[in-house]
């Protein structure tokens, strides 16, 4: 449901679709909570999963942030997801002990309702970039799937989460059976590594955005993941070695979690941002599925080393797909007033001829123009002057 929800958010708005997803999630939680049979739990979980708003939430974050600050916002989202995972590991068993399995599902239903209230009372309303879509859905999807820059980002998130899933088939075995760490010690290790990795990746993210070195930072992150997987083949399985491996992996992982969705939002056409995020999120979950299947097969037939050979191969293939990619765009999105009585098609064509303009969408209903522009090539004042000239010529 990530893709259709993303598409609907482009046409109906982000908040209504997020609200629909939260209601589905809460409904599925209630069904699972009231079930006394595994079939009911499966049905409830399926309905929970149908509330697939991850891509729409990312699109909303993109709508509410300036392009130059978007990677920071995505990094905070990624950090929150990582911390929530660690918190869930700690409080999940406590809830289960006191309230059993049904209590866990009632708690998730409550969280969905809290999120619903936060959505409408604490989250700002984004600019309404809902445009009259003159093209068909098939045309929109073709334009996205033929965009090689977007496909590289989609393969990147697929490979990243496939490797993550395969790693977490091996790491619990190493930490529990070989290093004899308790669940509490493992959680503390993960939490420490994730926090240190987040601190270490911040300057790299700043270099990528401020110095316009995103391609170099992206290649560095993927190469670091490849190195971490290759090291896993030779490193002794002691605490220091595993901590180093985890630090390298999560340094790259947190960096990519901030850069990749930011790049998707910058590369995608303005009117298809939600749809592009839907495809991106679908590739992420497909990577988790494929990583689980292939990792399980590799672990079953070739032990731990066989699994790390597979993750290394994934990482090296991923690196090869990015080597020849073009330098990503450094666009900012400007929202300007539409001059009265403007010929929309003609104005769109003239704006697109300006140096550094990547995309233009005009909302005649709102009387606004949305422009993706590289401010180092064309300034906001130049675009405003162009619109003022158009207004004068229209008046004459």
PDB file of C-alpha atoms in Angstrom, residues 58 61-62 64-81 198 201-211 214 254-263 265-266:
ATOM      1  CA  UNK A  58       8.602  11.089   4.540  1.00  0.00           C
ATOM      2  CA  UNK A  61       8.784  15.835   6.178  1.00  0.00           C
ATOM      3  CA  UNK A  62      10.065  16.875   2.743  1.00  0.00           C
ATOM      4  CA  UNK A  64       7.799  20.929   5.737  1.00  0.00           C
ATOM      5  CA  UNK A  65      11.575  21.394   5.413  1.00  0.00           C
ATOM      6  CA  UNK A  66      13.820  23.496   3.238  1.00  0.00           C
ATOM      7  CA  UNK A  67      15.793  21.465   0.717  1.00  0.00           C
ATOM      8  CA  UNK A  68      19.114  22.494   2.290  1.00  0.00           C
ATOM      9  CA  UNK A  69      17.925  21.249   5.713  1.00  0.00           C
ATOM     10  CA  UNK A  70      16.154  18.118   4.518  1.00  0.00           C
ATOM     11  CA  UNK A  71      18.996  15.667   5.158  1.00  0.00           C
ATOM     12  CA  UNK A  72      19.142  16.841   8.791  1.00  0.00           C
ATOM     13  CA  UNK A  73      15.400  16.305   9.155  1.00  0.00           C
ATOM     14  CA  UNK A  74      15.607  12.836   7.593  1.00  0.00           C
ATOM     15  CA  UNK A  75      18.536  12.032   9.925  1.00  0.00           C
ATOM     16  CA  UNK A  76      16.398  12.938  12.945  1.00  0.00           C
ATOM     17  CA  UNK A  77      13.585  10.749  11.618  1.00  0.00           C
ATOM     18  CA  UNK A  78      16.034   7.865  11.145  1.00  0.00           C
ATOM     19  CA  UNK A  79      17.480   8.407  14.611  1.00  0.00           C
ATOM     20  CA  UNK A  80      13.979   8.383  16.113  1.00  0.00           C
ATOM     21  CA  UNK A  81      13.200   5.108  14.349  1.00  0.00           C
ATOM     22  CA  UNK A 198      24.895   9.316  14.714  1.00  0.00           C
ATOM     23  CA  UNK A 201      28.005  10.945  10.724  1.00  0.00           C
ATOM     24  CA  UNK A 202      26.854  14.539  11.399  1.00  0.00           C
ATOM     25  CA  UNK A 203      29.990  16.254   9.974  1.00  0.00           C
ATOM     26  CA  UNK A 204      29.897  13.982   6.923  1.00  0.00           C
ATOM     27  CA  UNK A 205      26.299  14.987   6.262  1.00  0.00           C
ATOM     28  CA  UNK A 206      27.204  18.667   6.584  1.00  0.00           C
ATOM     29  CA  UNK A 207      30.077  18.224   4.124  1.00  0.00           C
ATOM     30  CA  UNK A 208      27.733  16.534   1.662  1.00  0.00           C
ATOM     31  CA  UNK A 209      25.115  19.290   1.795  1.00  0.00           C
ATOM     32  CA  UNK A 210      27.133  22.468   2.394  1.00  0.00           C
ATOM     33  CA  UNK A 211      30.135  21.566   0.227  1.00  0.00           C
ATOM     34  CA  UNK A 214      26.753  14.314  -1.782  1.00  0.00           C
ATOM     35  CA  UNK A 254      22.536   6.381   9.617  1.00  0.00           C
ATOM     36  CA  UNK A 255      24.254   8.533   6.985  1.00  0.00           C
ATOM     37  CA  UNK A 256      22.347   6.776   4.197  1.00  0.00           C
ATOM     38  CA  UNK A 257      19.063   6.938   6.117  1.00  0.00           C
ATOM     39  CA  UNK A 258      19.357  10.733   6.025  1.00  0.00           C
ATOM     40  CA  UNK A 259      20.777  11.194   2.509  1.00  0.00           C
ATOM     41  CA  UNK A 260      18.736   8.718   0.429  1.00  0.00           C
ATOM     42  CA  UNK A 261      15.180   9.955   1.182  1.00  0.00           C
ATOM     43  CA  UNK A 262      16.408  13.531   0.915  1.00  0.00           C
ATOM     44  CA  UNK A 263      17.792  12.799  -2.558  1.00  0.00           C
ATOM     45  CA  UNK A 265      12.552  14.143  -2.651  1.00  0.00           C
ATOM     46  CA  UNK A 266      14.972  16.408  -4.550  1.00  0.00           C
TER      47      UNK A 266
END
